[in-house]
N, CA, C and O atoms as a CHARMM CRD file, in Angstrom:
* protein
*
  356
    1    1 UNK  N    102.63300 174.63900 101.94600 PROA 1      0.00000
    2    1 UNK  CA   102.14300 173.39300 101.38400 PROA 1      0.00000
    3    1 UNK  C    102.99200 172.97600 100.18900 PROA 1      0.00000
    4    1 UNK  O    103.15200 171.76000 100.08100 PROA 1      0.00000
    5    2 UNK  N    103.45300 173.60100  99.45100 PROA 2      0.00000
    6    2 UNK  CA   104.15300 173.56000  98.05100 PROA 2      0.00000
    7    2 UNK  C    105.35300 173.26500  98.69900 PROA 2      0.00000
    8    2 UNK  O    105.95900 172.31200  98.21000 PROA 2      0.00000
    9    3 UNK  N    105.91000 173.85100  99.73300 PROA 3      0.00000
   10    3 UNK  CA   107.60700 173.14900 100.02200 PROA 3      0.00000
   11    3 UNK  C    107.37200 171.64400 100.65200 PROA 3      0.00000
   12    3 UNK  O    108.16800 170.70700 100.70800 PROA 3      0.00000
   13    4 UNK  N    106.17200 171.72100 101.05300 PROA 4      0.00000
   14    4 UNK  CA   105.71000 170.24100 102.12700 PROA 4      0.00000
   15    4 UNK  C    105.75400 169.34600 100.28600 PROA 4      0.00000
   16    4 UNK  O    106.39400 168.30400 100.43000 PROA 4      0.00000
   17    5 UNK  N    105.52100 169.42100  99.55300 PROA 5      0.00000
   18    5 UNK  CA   105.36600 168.58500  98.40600 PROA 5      0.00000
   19    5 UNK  C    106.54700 168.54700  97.79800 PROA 5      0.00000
   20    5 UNK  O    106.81700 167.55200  97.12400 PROA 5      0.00000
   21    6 UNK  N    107.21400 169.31200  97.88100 PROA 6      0.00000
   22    6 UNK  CA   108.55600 169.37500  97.46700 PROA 6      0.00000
   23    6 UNK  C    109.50400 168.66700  98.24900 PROA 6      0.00000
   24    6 UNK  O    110.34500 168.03500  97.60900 PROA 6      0.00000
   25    7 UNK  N    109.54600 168.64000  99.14300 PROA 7      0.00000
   26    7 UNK  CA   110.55500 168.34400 100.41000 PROA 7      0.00000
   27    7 UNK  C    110.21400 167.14000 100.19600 PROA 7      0.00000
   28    7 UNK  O    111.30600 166.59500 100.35300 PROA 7      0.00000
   29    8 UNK  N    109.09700 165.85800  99.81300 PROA 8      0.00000
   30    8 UNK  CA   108.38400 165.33500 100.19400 PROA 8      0.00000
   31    8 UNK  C    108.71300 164.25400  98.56100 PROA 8      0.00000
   32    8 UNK  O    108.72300 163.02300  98.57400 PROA 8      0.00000
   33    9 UNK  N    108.90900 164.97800  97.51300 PROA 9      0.00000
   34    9 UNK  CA   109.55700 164.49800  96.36800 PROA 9      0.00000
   35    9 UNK  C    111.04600 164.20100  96.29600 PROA 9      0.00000
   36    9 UNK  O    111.73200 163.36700  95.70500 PROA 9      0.00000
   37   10 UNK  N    111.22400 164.97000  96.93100 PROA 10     0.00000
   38   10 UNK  CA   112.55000 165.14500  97.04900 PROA 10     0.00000
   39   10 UNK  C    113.51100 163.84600  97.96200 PROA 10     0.00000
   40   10 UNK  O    114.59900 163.31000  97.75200 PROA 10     0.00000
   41   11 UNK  N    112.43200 163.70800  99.06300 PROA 11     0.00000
   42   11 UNK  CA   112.96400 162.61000 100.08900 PROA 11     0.00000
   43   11 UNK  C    112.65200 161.23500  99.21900 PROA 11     0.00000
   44   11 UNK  O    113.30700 160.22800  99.48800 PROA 11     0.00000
   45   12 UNK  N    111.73600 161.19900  98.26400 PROA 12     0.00000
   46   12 UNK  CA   111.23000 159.97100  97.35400 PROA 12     0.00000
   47   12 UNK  C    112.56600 159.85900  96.06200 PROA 12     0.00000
   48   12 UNK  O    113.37500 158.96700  95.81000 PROA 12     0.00000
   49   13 UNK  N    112.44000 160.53500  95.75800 PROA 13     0.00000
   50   13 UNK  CA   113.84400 160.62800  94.74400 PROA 13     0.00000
   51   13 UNK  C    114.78900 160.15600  95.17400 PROA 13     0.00000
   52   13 UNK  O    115.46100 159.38300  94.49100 PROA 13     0.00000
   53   14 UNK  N    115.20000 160.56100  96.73200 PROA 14     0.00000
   54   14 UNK  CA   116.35400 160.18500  97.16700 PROA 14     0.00000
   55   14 UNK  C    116.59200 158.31700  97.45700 PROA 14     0.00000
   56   14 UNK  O    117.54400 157.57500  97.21100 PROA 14     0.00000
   57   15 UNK  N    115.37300 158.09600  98.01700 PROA 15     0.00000
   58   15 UNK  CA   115.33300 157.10100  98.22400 PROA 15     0.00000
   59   15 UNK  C    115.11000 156.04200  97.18300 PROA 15     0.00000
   60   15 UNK  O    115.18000 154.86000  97.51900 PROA 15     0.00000
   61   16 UNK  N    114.86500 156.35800  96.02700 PROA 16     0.00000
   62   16 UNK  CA   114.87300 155.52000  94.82300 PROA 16     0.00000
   63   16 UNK  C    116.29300 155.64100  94.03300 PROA 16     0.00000
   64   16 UNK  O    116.47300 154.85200  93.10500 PROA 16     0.00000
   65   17 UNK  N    117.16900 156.45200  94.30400 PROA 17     0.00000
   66   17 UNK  CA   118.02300 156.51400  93.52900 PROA 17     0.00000
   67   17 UNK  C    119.21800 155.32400  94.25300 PROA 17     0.00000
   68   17 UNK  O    120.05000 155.10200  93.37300 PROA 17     0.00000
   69   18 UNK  N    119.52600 154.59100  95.41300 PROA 18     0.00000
   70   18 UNK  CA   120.02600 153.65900  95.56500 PROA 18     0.00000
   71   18 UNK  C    119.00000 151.89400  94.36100 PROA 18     0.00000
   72   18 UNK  O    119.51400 150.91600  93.81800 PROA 18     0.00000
   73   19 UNK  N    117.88100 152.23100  94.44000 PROA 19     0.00000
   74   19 UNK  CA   117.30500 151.18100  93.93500 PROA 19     0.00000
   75   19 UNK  C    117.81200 151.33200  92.62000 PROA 19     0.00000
   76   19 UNK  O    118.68300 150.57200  92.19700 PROA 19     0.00000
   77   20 UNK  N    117.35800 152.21000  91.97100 PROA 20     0.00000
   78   20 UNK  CA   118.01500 152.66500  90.35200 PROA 20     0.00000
   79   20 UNK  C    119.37700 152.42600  90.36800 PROA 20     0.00000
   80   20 UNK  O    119.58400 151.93000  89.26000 PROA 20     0.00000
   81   21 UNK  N    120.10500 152.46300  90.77600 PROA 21     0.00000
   82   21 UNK  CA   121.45200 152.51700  90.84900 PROA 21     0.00000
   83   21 UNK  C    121.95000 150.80000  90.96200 PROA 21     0.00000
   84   21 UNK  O    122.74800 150.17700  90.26100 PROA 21     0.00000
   85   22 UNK  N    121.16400 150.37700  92.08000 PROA 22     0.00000
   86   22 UNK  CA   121.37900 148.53600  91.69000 PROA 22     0.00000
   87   22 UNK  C    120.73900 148.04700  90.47400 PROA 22     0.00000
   88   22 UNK  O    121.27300 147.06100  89.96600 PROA 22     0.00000
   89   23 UNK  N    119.40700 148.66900  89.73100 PROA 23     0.00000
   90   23 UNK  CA   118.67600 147.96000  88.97700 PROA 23     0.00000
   91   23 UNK  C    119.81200 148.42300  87.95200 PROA 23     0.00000
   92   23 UNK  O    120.53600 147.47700  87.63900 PROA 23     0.00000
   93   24 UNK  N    120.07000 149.34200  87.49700 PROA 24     0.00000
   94   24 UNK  CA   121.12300 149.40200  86.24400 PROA 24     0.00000
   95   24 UNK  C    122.10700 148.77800  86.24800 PROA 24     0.00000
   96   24 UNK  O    122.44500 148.30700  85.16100 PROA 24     0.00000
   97   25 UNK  N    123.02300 148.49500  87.51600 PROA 25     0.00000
   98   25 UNK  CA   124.44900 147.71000  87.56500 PROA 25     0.00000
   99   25 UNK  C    124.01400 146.10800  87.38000 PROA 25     0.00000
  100   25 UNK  O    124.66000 145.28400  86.73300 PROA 25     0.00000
  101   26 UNK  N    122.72200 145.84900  88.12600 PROA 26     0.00000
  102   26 UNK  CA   121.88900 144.19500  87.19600 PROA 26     0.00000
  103   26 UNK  C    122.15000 144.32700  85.54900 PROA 26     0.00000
  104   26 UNK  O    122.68900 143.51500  84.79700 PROA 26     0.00000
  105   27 UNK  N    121.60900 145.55900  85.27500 PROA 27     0.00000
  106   27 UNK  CA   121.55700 145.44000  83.78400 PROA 27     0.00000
  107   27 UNK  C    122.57600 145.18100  83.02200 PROA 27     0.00000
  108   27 UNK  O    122.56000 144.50500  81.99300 PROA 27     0.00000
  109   28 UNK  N    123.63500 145.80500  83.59800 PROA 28     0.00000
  110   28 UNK  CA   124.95500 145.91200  83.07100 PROA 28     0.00000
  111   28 UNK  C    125.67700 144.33200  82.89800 PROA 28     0.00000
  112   28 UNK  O    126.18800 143.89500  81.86700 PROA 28     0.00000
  113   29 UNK  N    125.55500 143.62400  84.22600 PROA 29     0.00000
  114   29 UNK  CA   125.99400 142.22100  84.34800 PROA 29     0.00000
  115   29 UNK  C    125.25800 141.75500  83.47900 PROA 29     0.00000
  116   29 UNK  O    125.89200 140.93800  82.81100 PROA 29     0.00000
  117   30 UNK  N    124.15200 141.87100  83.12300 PROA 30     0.00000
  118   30 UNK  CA   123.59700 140.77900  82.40100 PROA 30     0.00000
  119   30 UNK  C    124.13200 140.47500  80.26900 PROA 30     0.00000
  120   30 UNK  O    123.83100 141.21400  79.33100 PROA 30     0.00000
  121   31 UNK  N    124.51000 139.86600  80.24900 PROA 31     0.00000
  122   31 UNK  CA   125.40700 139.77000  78.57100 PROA 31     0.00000
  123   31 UNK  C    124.23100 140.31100  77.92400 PROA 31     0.00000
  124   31 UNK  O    123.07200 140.38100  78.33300 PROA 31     0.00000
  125   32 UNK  N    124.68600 140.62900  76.98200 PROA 32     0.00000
  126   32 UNK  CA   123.98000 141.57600  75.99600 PROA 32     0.00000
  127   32 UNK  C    124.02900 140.65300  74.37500 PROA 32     0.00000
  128   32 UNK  O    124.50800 140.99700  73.29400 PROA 32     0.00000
  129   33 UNK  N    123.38600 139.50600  74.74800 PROA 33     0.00000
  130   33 UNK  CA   123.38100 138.39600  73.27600 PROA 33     0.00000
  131   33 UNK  C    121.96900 138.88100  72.60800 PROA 33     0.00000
  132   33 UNK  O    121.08000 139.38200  73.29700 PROA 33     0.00000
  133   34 UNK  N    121.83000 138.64900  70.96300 PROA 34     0.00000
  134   34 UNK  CA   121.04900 138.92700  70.70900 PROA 34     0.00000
  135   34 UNK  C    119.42200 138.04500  71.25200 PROA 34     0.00000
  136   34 UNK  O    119.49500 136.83400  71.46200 PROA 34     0.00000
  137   35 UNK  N    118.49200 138.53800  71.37600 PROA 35     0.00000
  138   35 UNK  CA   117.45800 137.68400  71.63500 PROA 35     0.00000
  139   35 UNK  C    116.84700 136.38100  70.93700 PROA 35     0.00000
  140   35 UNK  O    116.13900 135.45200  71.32600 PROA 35     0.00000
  141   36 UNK  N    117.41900 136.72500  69.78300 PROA 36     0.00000
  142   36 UNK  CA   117.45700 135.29100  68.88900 PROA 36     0.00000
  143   36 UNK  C    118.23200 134.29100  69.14700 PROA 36     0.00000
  144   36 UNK  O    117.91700 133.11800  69.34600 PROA 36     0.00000
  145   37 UNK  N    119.34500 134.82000  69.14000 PROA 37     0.00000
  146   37 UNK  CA   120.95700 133.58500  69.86400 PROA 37     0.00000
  147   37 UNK  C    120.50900 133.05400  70.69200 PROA 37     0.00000
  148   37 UNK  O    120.48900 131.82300  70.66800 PROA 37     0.00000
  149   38 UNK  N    119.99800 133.72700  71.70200 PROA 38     0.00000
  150   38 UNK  CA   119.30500 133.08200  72.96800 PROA 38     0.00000
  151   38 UNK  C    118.07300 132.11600  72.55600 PROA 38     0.00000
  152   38 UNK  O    118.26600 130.90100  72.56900 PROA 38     0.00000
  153   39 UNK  N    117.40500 132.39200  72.36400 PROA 39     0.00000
  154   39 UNK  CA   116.24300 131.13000  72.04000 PROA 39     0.00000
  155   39 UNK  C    117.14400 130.10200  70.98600 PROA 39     0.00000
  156   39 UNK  O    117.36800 128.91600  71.22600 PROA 39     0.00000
  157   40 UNK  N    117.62400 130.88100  69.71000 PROA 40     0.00000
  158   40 UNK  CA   118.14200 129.30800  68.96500 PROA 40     0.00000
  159   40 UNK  C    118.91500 128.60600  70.30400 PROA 40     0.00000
  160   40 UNK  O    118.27500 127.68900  70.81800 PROA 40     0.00000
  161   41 UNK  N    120.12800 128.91300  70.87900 PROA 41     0.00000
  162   41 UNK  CA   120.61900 127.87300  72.35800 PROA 41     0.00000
  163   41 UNK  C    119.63700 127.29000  72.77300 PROA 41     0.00000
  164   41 UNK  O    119.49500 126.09900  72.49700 PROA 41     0.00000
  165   42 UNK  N    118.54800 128.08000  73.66900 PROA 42     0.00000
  166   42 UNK  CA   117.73000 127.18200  74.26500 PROA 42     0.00000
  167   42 UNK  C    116.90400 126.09100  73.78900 PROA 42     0.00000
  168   42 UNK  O    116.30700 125.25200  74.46300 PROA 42     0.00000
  169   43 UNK  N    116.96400 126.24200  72.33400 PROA 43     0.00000
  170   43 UNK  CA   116.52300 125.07400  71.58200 PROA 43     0.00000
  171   43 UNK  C    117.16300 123.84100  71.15200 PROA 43     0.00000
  172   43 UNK  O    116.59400 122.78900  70.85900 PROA 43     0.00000
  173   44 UNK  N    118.44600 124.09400  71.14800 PROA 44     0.00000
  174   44 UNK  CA   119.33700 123.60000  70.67500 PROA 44     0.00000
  175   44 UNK  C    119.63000 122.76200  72.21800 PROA 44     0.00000
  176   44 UNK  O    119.58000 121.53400  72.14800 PROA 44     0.00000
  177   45 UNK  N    119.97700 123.47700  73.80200 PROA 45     0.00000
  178   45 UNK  CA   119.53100 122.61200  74.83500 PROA 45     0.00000
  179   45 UNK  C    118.73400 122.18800  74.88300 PROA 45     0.00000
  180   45 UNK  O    119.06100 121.04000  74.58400 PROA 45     0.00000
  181   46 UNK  N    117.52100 122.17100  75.08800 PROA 46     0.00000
  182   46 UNK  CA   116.43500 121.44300  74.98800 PROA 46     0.00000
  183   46 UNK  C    116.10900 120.35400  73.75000 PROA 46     0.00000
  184   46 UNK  O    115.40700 119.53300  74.34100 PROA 46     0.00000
  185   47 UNK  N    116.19300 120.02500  72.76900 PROA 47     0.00000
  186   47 UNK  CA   116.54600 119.25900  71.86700 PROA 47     0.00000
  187   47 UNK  C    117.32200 118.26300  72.68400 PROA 47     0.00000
  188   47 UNK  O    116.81600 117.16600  72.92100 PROA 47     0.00000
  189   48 UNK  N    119.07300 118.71800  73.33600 PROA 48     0.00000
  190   48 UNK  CA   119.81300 117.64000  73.88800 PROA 48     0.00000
  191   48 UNK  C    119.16300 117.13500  74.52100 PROA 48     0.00000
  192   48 UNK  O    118.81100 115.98700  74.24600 PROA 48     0.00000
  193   49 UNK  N    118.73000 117.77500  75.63500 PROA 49     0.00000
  194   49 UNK  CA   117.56200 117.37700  77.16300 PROA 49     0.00000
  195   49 UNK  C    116.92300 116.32400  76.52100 PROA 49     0.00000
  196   49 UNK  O    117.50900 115.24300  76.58300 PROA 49     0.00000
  197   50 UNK  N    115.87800 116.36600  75.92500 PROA 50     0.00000
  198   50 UNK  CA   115.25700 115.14000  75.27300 PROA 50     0.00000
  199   50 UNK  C    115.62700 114.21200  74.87700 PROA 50     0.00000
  200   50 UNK  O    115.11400 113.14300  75.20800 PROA 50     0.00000
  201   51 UNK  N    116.66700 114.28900  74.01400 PROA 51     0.00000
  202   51 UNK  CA   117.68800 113.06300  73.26700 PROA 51     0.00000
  203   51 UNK  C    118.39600 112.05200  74.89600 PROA 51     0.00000
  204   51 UNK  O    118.06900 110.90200  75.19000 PROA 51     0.00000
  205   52 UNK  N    119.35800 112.92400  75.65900 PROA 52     0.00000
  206   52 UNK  CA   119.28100 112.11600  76.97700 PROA 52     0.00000
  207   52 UNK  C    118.21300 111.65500  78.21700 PROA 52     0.00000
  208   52 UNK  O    118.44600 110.93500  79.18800 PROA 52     0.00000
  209   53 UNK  N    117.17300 112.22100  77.89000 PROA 53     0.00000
  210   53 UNK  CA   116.54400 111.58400  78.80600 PROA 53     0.00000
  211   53 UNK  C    115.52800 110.50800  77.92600 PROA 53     0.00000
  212   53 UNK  O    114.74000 109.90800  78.65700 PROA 53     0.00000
  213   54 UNK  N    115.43900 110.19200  76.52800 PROA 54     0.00000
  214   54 UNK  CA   115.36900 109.03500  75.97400 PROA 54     0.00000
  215   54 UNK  C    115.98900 107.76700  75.79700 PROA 54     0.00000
  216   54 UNK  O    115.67000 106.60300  75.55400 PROA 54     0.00000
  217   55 UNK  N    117.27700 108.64100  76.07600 PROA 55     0.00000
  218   55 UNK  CA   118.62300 107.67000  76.32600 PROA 55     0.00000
  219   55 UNK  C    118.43000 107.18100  78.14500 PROA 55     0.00000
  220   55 UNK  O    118.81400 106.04400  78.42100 PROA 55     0.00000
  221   56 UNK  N    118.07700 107.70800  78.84100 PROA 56     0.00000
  222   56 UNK  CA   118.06300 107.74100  80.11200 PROA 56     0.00000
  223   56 UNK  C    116.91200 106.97100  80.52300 PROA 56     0.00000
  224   56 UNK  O    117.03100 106.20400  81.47800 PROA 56     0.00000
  225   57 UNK  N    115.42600 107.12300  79.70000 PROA 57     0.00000
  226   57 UNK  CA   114.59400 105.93600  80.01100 PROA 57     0.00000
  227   57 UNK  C    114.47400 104.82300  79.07700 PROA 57     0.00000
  228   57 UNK  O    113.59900 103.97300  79.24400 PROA 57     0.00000
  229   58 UNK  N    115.32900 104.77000  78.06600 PROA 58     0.00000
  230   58 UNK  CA   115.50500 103.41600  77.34300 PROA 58     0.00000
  231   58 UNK  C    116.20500 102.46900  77.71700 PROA 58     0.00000
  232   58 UNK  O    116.05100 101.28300  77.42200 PROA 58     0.00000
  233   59 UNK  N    117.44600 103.19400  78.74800 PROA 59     0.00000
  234   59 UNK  CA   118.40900 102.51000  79.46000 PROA 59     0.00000
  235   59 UNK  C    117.47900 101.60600  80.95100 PROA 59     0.00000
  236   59 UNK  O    117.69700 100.44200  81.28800 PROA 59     0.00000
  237   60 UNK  N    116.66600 102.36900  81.47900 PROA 60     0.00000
  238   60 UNK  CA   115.93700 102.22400  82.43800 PROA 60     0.00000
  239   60 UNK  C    115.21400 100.90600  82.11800 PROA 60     0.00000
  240   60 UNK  O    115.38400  99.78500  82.59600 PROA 60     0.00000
  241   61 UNK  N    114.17500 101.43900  80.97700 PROA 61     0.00000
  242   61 UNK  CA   113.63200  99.54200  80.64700 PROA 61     0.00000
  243   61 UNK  C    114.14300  98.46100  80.29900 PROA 61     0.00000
  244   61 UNK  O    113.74800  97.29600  80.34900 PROA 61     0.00000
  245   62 UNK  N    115.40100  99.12200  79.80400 PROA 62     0.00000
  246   62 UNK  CA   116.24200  97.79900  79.66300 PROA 62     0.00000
  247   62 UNK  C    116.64400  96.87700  81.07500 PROA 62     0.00000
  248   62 UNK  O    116.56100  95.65700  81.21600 PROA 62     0.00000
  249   63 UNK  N    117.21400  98.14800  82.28200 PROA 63     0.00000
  250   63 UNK  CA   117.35800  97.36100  83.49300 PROA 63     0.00000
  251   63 UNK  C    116.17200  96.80600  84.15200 PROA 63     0.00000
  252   63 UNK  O    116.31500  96.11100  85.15900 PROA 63     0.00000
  253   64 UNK  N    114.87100  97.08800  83.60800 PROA 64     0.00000
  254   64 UNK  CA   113.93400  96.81000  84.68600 PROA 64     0.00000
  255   64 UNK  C    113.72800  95.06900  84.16800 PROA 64     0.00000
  256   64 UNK  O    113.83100  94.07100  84.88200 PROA 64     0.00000
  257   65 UNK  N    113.35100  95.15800  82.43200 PROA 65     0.00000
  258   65 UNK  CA   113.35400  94.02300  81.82000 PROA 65     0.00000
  259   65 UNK  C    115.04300  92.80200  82.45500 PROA 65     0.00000
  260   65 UNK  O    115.03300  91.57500  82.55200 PROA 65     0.00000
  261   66 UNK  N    115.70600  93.33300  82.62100 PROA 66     0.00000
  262   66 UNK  CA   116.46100  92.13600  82.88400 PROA 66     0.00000
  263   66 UNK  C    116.30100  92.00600  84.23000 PROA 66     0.00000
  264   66 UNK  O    116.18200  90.84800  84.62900 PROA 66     0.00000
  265   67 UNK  N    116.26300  92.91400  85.07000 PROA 67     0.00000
  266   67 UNK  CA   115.53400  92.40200  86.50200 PROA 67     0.00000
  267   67 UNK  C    114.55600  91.79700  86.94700 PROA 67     0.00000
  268   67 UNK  O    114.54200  91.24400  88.04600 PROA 67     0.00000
  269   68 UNK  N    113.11000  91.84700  85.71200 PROA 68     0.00000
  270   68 UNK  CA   112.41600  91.17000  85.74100 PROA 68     0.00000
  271   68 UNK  C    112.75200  89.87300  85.37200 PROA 68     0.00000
  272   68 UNK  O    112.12200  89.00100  85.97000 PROA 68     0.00000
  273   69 UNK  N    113.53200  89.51900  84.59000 PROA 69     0.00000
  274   69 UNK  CA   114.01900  88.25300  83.84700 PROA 69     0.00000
  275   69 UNK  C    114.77800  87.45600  85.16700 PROA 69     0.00000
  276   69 UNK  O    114.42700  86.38100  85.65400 PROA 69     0.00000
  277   70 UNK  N    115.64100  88.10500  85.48400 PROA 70     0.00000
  278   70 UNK  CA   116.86100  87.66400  86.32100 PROA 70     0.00000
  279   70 UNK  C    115.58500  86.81600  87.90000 PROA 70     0.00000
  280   70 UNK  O    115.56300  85.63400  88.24400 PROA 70     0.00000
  281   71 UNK  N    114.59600  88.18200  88.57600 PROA 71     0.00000
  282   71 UNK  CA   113.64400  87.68300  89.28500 PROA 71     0.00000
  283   71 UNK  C    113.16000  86.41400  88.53500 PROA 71     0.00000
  284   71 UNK  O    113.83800  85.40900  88.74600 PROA 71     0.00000
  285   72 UNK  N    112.00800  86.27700  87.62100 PROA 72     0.00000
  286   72 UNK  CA   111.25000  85.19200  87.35000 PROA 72     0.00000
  287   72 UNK  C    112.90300  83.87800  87.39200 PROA 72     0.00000
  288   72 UNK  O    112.66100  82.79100  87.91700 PROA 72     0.00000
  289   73 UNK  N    113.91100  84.03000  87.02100 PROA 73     0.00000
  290   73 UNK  CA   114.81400  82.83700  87.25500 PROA 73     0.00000
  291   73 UNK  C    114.63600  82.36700  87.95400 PROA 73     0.00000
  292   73 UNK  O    114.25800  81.20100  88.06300 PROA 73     0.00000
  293   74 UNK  N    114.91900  83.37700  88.91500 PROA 74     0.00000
  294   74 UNK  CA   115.47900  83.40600  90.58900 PROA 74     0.00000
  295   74 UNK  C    113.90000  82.56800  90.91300 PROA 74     0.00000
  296   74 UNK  O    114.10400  81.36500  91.07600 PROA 74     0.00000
  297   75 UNK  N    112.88000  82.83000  90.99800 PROA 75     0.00000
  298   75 UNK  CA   111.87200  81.90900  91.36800 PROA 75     0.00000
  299   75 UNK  C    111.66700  80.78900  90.80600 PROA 75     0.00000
  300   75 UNK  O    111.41900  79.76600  91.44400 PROA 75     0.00000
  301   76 UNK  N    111.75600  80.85600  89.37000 PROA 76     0.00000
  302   76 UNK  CA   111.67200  79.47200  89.36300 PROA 76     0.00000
  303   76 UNK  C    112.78800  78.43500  89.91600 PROA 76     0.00000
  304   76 UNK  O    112.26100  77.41500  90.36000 PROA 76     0.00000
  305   77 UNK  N    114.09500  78.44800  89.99000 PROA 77     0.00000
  306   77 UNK  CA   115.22200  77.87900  90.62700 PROA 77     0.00000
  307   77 UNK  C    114.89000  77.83100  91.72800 PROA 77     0.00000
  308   77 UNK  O    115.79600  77.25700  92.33300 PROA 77     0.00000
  309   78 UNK  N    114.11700  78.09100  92.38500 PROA 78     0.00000
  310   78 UNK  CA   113.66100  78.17300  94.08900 PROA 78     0.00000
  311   78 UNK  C    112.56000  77.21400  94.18900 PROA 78     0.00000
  312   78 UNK  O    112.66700  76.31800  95.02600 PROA 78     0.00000
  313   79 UNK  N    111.41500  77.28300  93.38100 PROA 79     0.00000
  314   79 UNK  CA   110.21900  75.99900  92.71400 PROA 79     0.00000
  315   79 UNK  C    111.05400  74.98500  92.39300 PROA 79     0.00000
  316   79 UNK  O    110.70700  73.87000  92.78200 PROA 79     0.00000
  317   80 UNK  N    111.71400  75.04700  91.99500 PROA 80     0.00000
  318   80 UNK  CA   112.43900  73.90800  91.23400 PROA 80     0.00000
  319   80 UNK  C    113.17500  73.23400  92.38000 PROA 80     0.00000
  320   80 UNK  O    113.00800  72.03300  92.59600 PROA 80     0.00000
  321   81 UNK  N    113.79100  73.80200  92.94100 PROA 81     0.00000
  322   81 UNK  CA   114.30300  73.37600  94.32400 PROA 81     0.00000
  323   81 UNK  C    113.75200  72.74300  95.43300 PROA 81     0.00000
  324   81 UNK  O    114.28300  71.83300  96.07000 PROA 81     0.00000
  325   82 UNK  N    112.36100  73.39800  95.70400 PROA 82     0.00000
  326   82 UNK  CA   110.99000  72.78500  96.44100 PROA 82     0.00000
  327   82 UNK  C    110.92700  71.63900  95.96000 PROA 82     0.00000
  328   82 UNK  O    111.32600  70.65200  96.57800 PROA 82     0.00000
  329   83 UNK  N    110.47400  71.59900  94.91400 PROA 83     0.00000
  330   83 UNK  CA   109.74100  70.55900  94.51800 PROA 83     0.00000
  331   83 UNK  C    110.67700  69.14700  94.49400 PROA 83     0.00000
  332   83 UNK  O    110.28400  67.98700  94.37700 PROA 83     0.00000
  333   84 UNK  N    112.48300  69.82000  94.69500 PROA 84     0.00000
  334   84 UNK  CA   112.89300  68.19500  94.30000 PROA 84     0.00000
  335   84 UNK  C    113.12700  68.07500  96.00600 PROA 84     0.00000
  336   84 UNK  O    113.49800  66.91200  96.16200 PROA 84     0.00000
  337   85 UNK  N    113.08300  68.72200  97.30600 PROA 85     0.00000
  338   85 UNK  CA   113.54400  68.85800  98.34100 PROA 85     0.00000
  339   85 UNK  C    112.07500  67.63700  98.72900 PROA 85     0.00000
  340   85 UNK  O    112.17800  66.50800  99.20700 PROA 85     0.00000
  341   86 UNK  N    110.76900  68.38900  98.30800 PROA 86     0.00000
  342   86 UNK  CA   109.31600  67.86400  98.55600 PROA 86     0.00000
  343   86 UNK  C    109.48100  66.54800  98.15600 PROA 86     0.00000
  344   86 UNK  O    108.97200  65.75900  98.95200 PROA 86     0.00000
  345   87 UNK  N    110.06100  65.99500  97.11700 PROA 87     0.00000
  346   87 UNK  CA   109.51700  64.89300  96.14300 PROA 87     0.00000
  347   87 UNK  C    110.48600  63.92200  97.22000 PROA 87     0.00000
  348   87 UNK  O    110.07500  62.82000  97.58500 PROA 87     0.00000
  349   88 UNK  N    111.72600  64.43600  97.64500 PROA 88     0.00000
  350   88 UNK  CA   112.39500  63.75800  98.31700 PROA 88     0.00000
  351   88 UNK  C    112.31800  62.84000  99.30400 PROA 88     0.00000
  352   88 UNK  O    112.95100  61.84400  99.65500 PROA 88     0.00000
  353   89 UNK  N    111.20000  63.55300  99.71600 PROA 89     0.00000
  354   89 UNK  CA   110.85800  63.12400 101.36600 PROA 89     0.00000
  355   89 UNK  C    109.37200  63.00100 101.43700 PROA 89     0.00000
  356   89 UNK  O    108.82700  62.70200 102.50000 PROA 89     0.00000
């Protein structure tokens, strides 16, 4: 029974030591910055992120407002057109 538990650890060991062996060479790739560096960056991206996508929907209402503008023209020049085509005849 004691070699059956042994034999039995032994085959478990074996088979974890390919997993261990990738999980450390992950570790290795991964840069070794301090944990602070890292969050000040991500703040410092995120900060940008915001600044362009304020820039990105300020730009947006601006096009919607002149599309709206440019439309209401566009209809009235079309009323306006009716009405002298109507008055005509």
């Amino acid at each position: 029974m004691q070699d059956y538990k042994q034999n039995q650890k032994l085959s478990y060991q074996k088979k974890q030591q390919p997993v261990q062996e990738e999980i450390t060479g992950e570790l290795e790739r991964i840069p070794s910055k301090p944990v602070q560096e890292t969050v000040e960056s991500l703040k410092l991206e995120n900060e940008h992120l915001k600044k362009r996508l304020l820039e990105q929907t300020d730009h947006a209402k601006q096009v919607m407002t002149h599309a709206q503008k440019k439309s209401k023209e566009t209809i009235r020049r079309t009323n306006s057109r009716r009405n002298v085509i109507t008055s005509e005849t």
